[in-house]
Amino acid sequence: QVQLVESGGGLVQPGGSLRLSCTASGSILRISDMGWYRQVPGKQRELVARISRDGNTNYADSAKGHFTISGDNAKNAVYLQMDSLKPEDTAVYHCTANVWVKIGDNRQALSTYWGQGTQVTVSS
């Protein structure tokens, strides 16, 4: 019903920047919030940043002052500006969204969706 498509990952040198984008499409009534998580081998999946429809944000400690999340409600999109990248930022970054979807004639439900992930590699 809902698809999340990510872009913007790639290879960057330490100290460089990347901007990730994620756009949701499909049978969307309303998006409650969107965010970014990252996964690295040997570690648990980690919340990087999240933004609600009204613009409230929260960040992992490792991302504060380093990454900036923003959204565009009209485009059903979320972005992650990553600056001063370090090798430890290397991970697969996944976009997620909590979405109100239609499940019947006049009924709806809040469901969580995930993107396929985009690889970010920080290396010299």
mmCIF file with all atom_site columns, C-alpha atoms in Angstrom:
data_model
loop_
_atom_site.group_PDB
_atom_site.id
_atom_site.type_symbol
_atom_site.label_atom_id
_atom_site.label_alt_id
_atom_site.label_comp_id
_atom_site.label_asym_id
_atom_site.label_entity_id
_atom_site.label_seq_id
_atom_site.pdbx_PDB_ins_code
_atom_site.Cartn_x
_atom_site.Cartn_y
_atom_site.Cartn_z
_atom_site.occupancy
_atom_site.B_iso_or_equiv
_atom_site.pdbx_formal_charge
_atom_site.auth_seq_id
_atom_site.auth_comp_id
_atom_site.auth_asym_id
_atom_site.auth_atom_id
_atom_site.pdbx_PDB_model_num
ATOM 1   C CA . GLN A 1 1   ? 0.000   0.000  0.000  1.00 0.00 ? 1   GLN A CA 1
ATOM 2   C CA . VAL A 1 2   ? 2.812   2.394  0.900  1.00 0.00 ? 2   VAL A CA 1
ATOM 3   C CA . GLN A 1 3   ? 6.321   2.498  -0.465 1.00 0.00 ? 3   GLN A CA 1
ATOM 4   C CA . LEU A 1 4   ? 9.313   4.434  0.809  1.00 0.00 ? 4   LEU A CA 1
ATOM 5   C CA . VAL A 1 5   ? 12.072  5.216  -1.657 1.00 0.00 ? 5   VAL A CA 1
ATOM 6   C CA . GLU A 1 6   ? 15.435  6.446  -0.398 1.00 0.00 ? 6   GLU A CA 1
ATOM 7   C CA . SER A 1 7   ? 18.299  8.109  -2.178 1.00 0.00 ? 7   SER A CA 1
ATOM 8   C CA . GLY A 1 8   ? 21.466  10.050 -1.462 1.00 0.00 ? 8   GLY A CA 1
ATOM 9   C CA . GLY A 1 9   ? 23.756  7.443  0.008  1.00 0.00 ? 9   GLY A CA 1
ATOM 10  C CA . GLY A 1 10  ? 27.246  6.845  -1.232 1.00 0.00 ? 10  GLY A CA 1
ATOM 11  C CA . LEU A 1 11  ? 30.936  7.002  -0.477 1.00 0.00 ? 11  LEU A CA 1
ATOM 12  C CA . VAL A 1 12  ? 32.331  10.107 1.175  1.00 0.00 ? 12  VAL A CA 1
ATOM 13  C CA . GLN A 1 13  ? 35.606  11.056 2.846  1.00 0.00 ? 13  GLN A CA 1
ATOM 14  C CA . PRO A 1 14  ? 35.775  11.828 6.576  1.00 0.00 ? 14  PRO A CA 1
ATOM 15  C CA . GLY A 1 15  ? 34.610  15.371 7.219  1.00 0.00 ? 15  GLY A CA 1
ATOM 16  C CA . GLY A 1 16  ? 32.403  15.367 4.158  1.00 0.00 ? 16  GLY A CA 1
ATOM 17  C CA . SER A 1 17  ? 28.645  15.665 3.838  1.00 0.00 ? 17  SER A CA 1
ATOM 18  C CA . LEU A 1 18  ? 25.722  13.750 2.399  1.00 0.00 ? 18  LEU A CA 1
ATOM 19  C CA . ARG A 1 19  ? 22.024  14.472 2.161  1.00 0.00 ? 19  ARG A CA 1
ATOM 20  C CA . LEU A 1 20  ? 19.609  11.560 2.279  1.00 0.00 ? 20  LEU A CA 1
ATOM 21  C CA . SER A 1 21  ? 16.101  11.785 0.878  1.00 0.00 ? 21  SER A CA 1
ATOM 22  C CA . CYS A 1 22  ? 13.054  9.599  1.376  1.00 0.00 ? 22  CYS A CA 1
ATOM 23  C CA . THR A 1 23  ? 9.692   9.919  -0.313 1.00 0.00 ? 23  THR A CA 1
ATOM 24  C CA . ALA A 1 24  ? 6.560   7.987  0.583  1.00 0.00 ? 24  ALA A CA 1
ATOM 25  C CA . SER A 1 25  ? 3.947   7.091  -1.991 1.00 0.00 ? 25  SER A CA 1
ATOM 26  C CA . GLY A 1 26  ? 0.852   4.942  -2.277 1.00 0.00 ? 26  GLY A CA 1
ATOM 27  C CA . SER A 1 27  ? -2.431  4.844  -0.405 1.00 0.00 ? 27  SER A CA 1
ATOM 28  C CA . ILE A 1 28  ? -1.589  7.458  2.200  1.00 0.00 ? 28  ILE A CA 1
ATOM 29  C CA . LEU A 1 29  ? -4.228  9.223  4.221  1.00 0.00 ? 29  LEU A CA 1
ATOM 30  C CA . ARG A 1 30  ? -1.807  11.025 6.498  1.00 0.00 ? 30  ARG A CA 1
ATOM 31  C CA . ILE A 1 31  ? 1.739   10.596 7.744  1.00 0.00 ? 31  ILE A CA 1
ATOM 32  C CA . SER A 1 32  ? 2.195   10.894 11.489 1.00 0.00 ? 32  SER A CA 1
ATOM 33  C CA . ASP A 1 33  ? 5.980   10.983 11.553 1.00 0.00 ? 33  ASP A CA 1
ATOM 34  C CA . MET A 1 34  ? 9.044   9.926  9.612  1.00 0.00 ? 34  MET A CA 1
ATOM 35  C CA . GLY A 1 35  ? 12.565  9.127  10.637 1.00 0.00 ? 35  GLY A CA 1
ATOM 36  C CA . TRP A 1 36  ? 15.914  7.571  9.940  1.00 0.00 ? 36  TRP A CA 1
ATOM 37  C CA . TYR A 1 37  ? 17.512  4.531  11.538 1.00 0.00 ? 37  TYR A CA 1
ATOM 38  C CA . ARG A 1 38  ? 20.883  2.990  10.838 1.00 0.00 ? 38  ARG A CA 1
ATOM 39  C CA . GLN A 1 39  ? 22.215  -0.531 11.084 1.00 0.00 ? 39  GLN A CA 1
ATOM 40  C CA . VAL A 1 40  ? 25.841  -1.655 11.264 1.00 0.00 ? 40  VAL A CA 1
ATOM 41  C CA . PRO A 1 41  ? 27.228  -5.172 11.651 1.00 0.00 ? 41  PRO A CA 1
ATOM 42  C CA . GLY A 1 42  ? 27.477  -6.266 15.272 1.00 0.00 ? 42  GLY A CA 1
ATOM 43  C CA . LYS A 1 43  ? 25.292  -3.466 16.583 1.00 0.00 ? 43  LYS A CA 1
ATOM 44  C CA . GLN A 1 44  ? 21.607  -2.950 17.242 1.00 0.00 ? 44  GLN A CA 1
ATOM 45  C CA . ARG A 1 45  ? 19.558  -0.822 14.911 1.00 0.00 ? 45  ARG A CA 1
ATOM 46  C CA . GLU A 1 46  ? 19.836  2.751  16.113 1.00 0.00 ? 46  GLU A CA 1
ATOM 47  C CA . LEU A 1 47  ? 17.476  5.677  15.830 1.00 0.00 ? 47  LEU A CA 1
ATOM 48  C CA . VAL A 1 48  ? 19.289  8.547  14.164 1.00 0.00 ? 48  VAL A CA 1
ATOM 49  C CA . ALA A 1 49  ? 16.569  11.179 13.976 1.00 0.00 ? 49  ALA A CA 1
ATOM 50  C CA . ARG A 1 50  ? 12.817  11.509 13.801 1.00 0.00 ? 50  ARG A CA 1
ATOM 51  C CA . ILE A 1 51  ? 10.425  14.288 12.841 1.00 0.00 ? 51  ILE A CA 1
ATOM 52  C CA . SER A 1 52  ? 6.694   14.514 13.414 1.00 0.00 ? 52  SER A CA 1
ATOM 53  C CA . ARG A 1 53  ? 4.188   16.098 11.088 1.00 0.00 ? 53  ARG A CA 1
ATOM 54  C CA . ASP A 1 54  ? 4.077   19.228 13.239 1.00 0.00 ? 54  ASP A CA 1
ATOM 55  C CA . GLY A 1 55  ? 7.848   19.580 13.008 1.00 0.00 ? 55  GLY A CA 1
ATOM 56  C CA . ASN A 1 56  ? 8.961   18.243 16.374 1.00 0.00 ? 56  ASN A CA 1
ATOM 57  C CA . THR A 1 57  ? 12.317  16.491 16.153 1.00 0.00 ? 57  THR A CA 1
ATOM 58  C CA . ASN A 1 58  ? 14.506  14.259 18.230 1.00 0.00 ? 58  ASN A CA 1
ATOM 59  C CA . TYR A 1 59  ? 18.017  12.962 17.653 1.00 0.00 ? 59  TYR A CA 1
ATOM 60  C CA . ALA A 1 60  ? 20.338  10.295 18.873 1.00 0.00 ? 60  ALA A CA 1
ATOM 61  C CA . ASP A 1 61  ? 23.127  11.705 21.014 1.00 0.00 ? 61  ASP A CA 1
ATOM 62  C CA . SER A 1 62  ? 25.613  10.792 18.315 1.00 0.00 ? 62  SER A CA 1
ATOM 63  C CA . ALA A 1 63  ? 23.666  12.853 15.779 1.00 0.00 ? 63  ALA A CA 1
ATOM 64  C CA . LYS A 1 64  ? 23.107  16.038 17.769 1.00 0.00 ? 64  LYS A CA 1
ATOM 65  C CA . GLY A 1 65  ? 24.896  19.008 16.262 1.00 0.00 ? 65  GLY A CA 1
ATOM 66  C CA . HIS A 1 66  ? 26.005  16.758 13.445 1.00 0.00 ? 66  HIS A CA 1
ATOM 67  C CA . PHE A 1 67  ? 22.887  15.753 11.493 1.00 0.00 ? 67  PHE A CA 1
ATOM 68  C CA . THR A 1 68  ? 19.758  17.728 10.684 1.00 0.00 ? 68  THR A CA 1
ATOM 69  C CA . ILE A 1 69  ? 16.393  16.187 9.863  1.00 0.00 ? 69  ILE A CA 1
ATOM 70  C CA . SER A 1 70  ? 13.719  18.044 7.942  1.00 0.00 ? 70  SER A CA 1
ATOM 71  C CA . GLY A 1 71  ? 10.463  17.214 6.220  1.00 0.00 ? 71  GLY A CA 1
ATOM 72  C CA . ASP A 1 72  ? 8.094   18.335 3.526  1.00 0.00 ? 72  ASP A CA 1
ATOM 73  C CA . ASN A 1 73  ? 4.531   17.360 4.311  1.00 0.00 ? 73  ASN A CA 1
ATOM 74  C CA . ALA A 1 74  ? 3.262   18.313 0.868  1.00 0.00 ? 74  ALA A CA 1
ATOM 75  C CA . LYS A 1 75  ? 5.724   15.903 -0.750 1.00 0.00 ? 75  LYS A CA 1
ATOM 76  C CA . ASN A 1 76  ? 5.486   13.161 1.905  1.00 0.00 ? 76  ASN A CA 1
ATOM 77  C CA . ALA A 1 77  ? 9.230   13.436 2.168  1.00 0.00 ? 77  ALA A CA 1
ATOM 78  C CA . VAL A 1 78  ? 11.920  13.488 4.816  1.00 0.00 ? 78  VAL A CA 1
ATOM 79  C CA . TYR A 1 79  ? 15.566  14.475 4.518  1.00 0.00 ? 79  TYR A CA 1
ATOM 80  C CA . LEU A 1 80  ? 18.690  13.934 6.567  1.00 0.00 ? 80  LEU A CA 1
ATOM 81  C CA . GLN A 1 81  ? 21.559  16.358 6.174  1.00 0.00 ? 81  GLN A CA 1
ATOM 82  C CA . MET A 1 82  ? 24.732  14.699 7.433  1.00 0.00 ? 82  MET A CA 1
ATOM 83  C CA . ASP A 1 83  ? 27.746  16.910 8.043  1.00 0.00 ? 83  ASP A CA 1
ATOM 84  C CA . SER A 1 84  ? 31.195  16.279 9.476  1.00 0.00 ? 84  SER A CA 1
ATOM 85  C CA . LEU A 1 85  ? 30.868  12.614 8.682  1.00 0.00 ? 85  LEU A CA 1
ATOM 86  C CA . LYS A 1 86  ? 33.076  10.135 10.499 1.00 0.00 ? 86  LYS A CA 1
ATOM 87  C CA . PRO A 1 87  ? 33.947  6.515  9.729  1.00 0.00 ? 87  PRO A CA 1
ATOM 88  C CA . GLU A 1 88  ? 31.686  5.411  12.583 1.00 0.00 ? 88  GLU A CA 1
ATOM 89  C CA . ASP A 1 89  ? 28.734  6.881  10.672 1.00 0.00 ? 89  ASP A CA 1
ATOM 90  C CA . THR A 1 90  ? 29.128  4.120  8.104  1.00 0.00 ? 90  THR A CA 1
ATOM 91  C CA . ALA A 1 91  ? 25.913  2.104  8.022  1.00 0.00 ? 91  ALA A CA 1
ATOM 92  C CA . VAL A 1 92  ? 22.843  1.205  6.055  1.00 0.00 ? 92  VAL A CA 1
ATOM 93  C CA . TYR A 1 93  ? 20.377  4.014  6.640  1.00 0.00 ? 93  TYR A CA 1
ATOM 94  C CA . HIS A 1 94  ? 16.690  3.129  6.587  1.00 0.00 ? 94  HIS A CA 1
ATOM 95  C CA . CYS A 1 95  ? 13.791  5.504  6.276  1.00 0.00 ? 95  CYS A CA 1
ATOM 96  C CA . THR A 1 96  ? 10.653  4.745  8.260  1.00 0.00 ? 96  THR A CA 1
ATOM 97  C CA . ALA A 1 97  ? 7.196   6.259  8.435  1.00 0.00 ? 97  ALA A CA 1
ATOM 98  C CA . ASN A 1 98  ? 4.101   5.849  10.550 1.00 0.00 ? 98  ASN A CA 1
ATOM 99  C CA . VAL A 1 99  ? 1.221   6.213  8.124  1.00 0.00 ? 99  VAL A CA 1
ATOM 100 C CA . TRP A 1 100 ? -2.534  6.335  8.411  1.00 0.00 ? 100 TRP A CA 1
ATOM 101 C CA . VAL A 1 101 ? -3.945  4.105  5.673  1.00 0.00 ? 101 VAL A CA 1
ATOM 102 C CA . LYS A 1 102 ? -7.437  3.172  4.565  1.00 0.00 ? 102 LYS A CA 1
ATOM 103 C CA . ILE A 1 103 ? -8.362  -0.404 5.406  1.00 0.00 ? 103 ILE A CA 1
ATOM 104 C CA . GLY A 1 104 ? -12.077 -0.414 4.635  1.00 0.00 ? 104 GLY A CA 1
ATOM 105 C CA . ASP A 1 105 ? -14.921 1.619  3.299  1.00 0.00 ? 105 ASP A CA 1
ATOM 106 C CA . ASN A 1 106 ? -14.589 4.222  6.026  1.00 0.00 ? 106 ASN A CA 1
ATOM 107 C CA . ARG A 1 107 ? -11.931 2.846  8.352  1.00 0.00 ? 107 ARG A CA 1
ATOM 108 C CA . GLN A 1 108 ? -8.267  3.534  8.836  1.00 0.00 ? 108 GLN A CA 1
ATOM 109 C CA . ALA A 1 109 ? -5.249  2.249  10.700 1.00 0.00 ? 109 ALA A CA 1
ATOM 110 C CA . LEU A 1 110 ? -1.807  3.485  11.664 1.00 0.00 ? 110 LEU A CA 1
ATOM 111 C CA . SER A 1 111 ? 0.894   1.323  10.107 1.00 0.00 ? 111 SER A CA 1
ATOM 112 C CA . THR A 1 112 ? 4.682   1.408  10.063 1.00 0.00 ? 112 THR A CA 1
ATOM 113 C CA . TYR A 1 113 ? 6.614   1.181  6.809  1.00 0.00 ? 113 TYR A CA 1
ATOM 114 C CA . TRP A 1 114 ? 10.310  0.855  6.034  1.00 0.00 ? 114 TRP A CA 1
ATOM 115 C CA . GLY A 1 115 ? 12.430  1.701  3.058  1.00 0.00 ? 115 GLY A CA 1
ATOM 116 C CA . GLN A 1 116 ? 14.924  -0.689 1.527  1.00 0.00 ? 116 GLN A CA 1
ATOM 117 C CA . GLY A 1 117 ? 17.890  1.214  2.897  1.00 0.00 ? 117 GLY A CA 1
ATOM 118 C CA . THR A 1 118 ? 20.725  3.211  1.408  1.00 0.00 ? 118 THR A CA 1
ATOM 119 C CA . GLN A 1 119 ? 24.395  2.578  2.099  1.00 0.00 ? 119 GLN A CA 1
ATOM 120 C CA . VAL A 1 120 ? 26.521  5.340  3.574  1.00 0.00 ? 120 VAL A CA 1
ATOM 121 C CA . THR A 1 121 ? 30.250  4.684  3.652  1.00 0.00 ? 121 THR A CA 1
ATOM 122 C CA . VAL A 1 122 ? 32.702  7.126  5.213  1.00 0.00 ? 122 VAL A CA 1
ATOM 123 C CA . SER A 1 123 ? 36.257  6.217  4.360  1.00 0.00 ? 123 SER A CA 1
ATOM 124 C CA . SER A 1 124 ? 39.495  7.740  3.160  1.00 0.00 ? 124 SER A CA 1
#
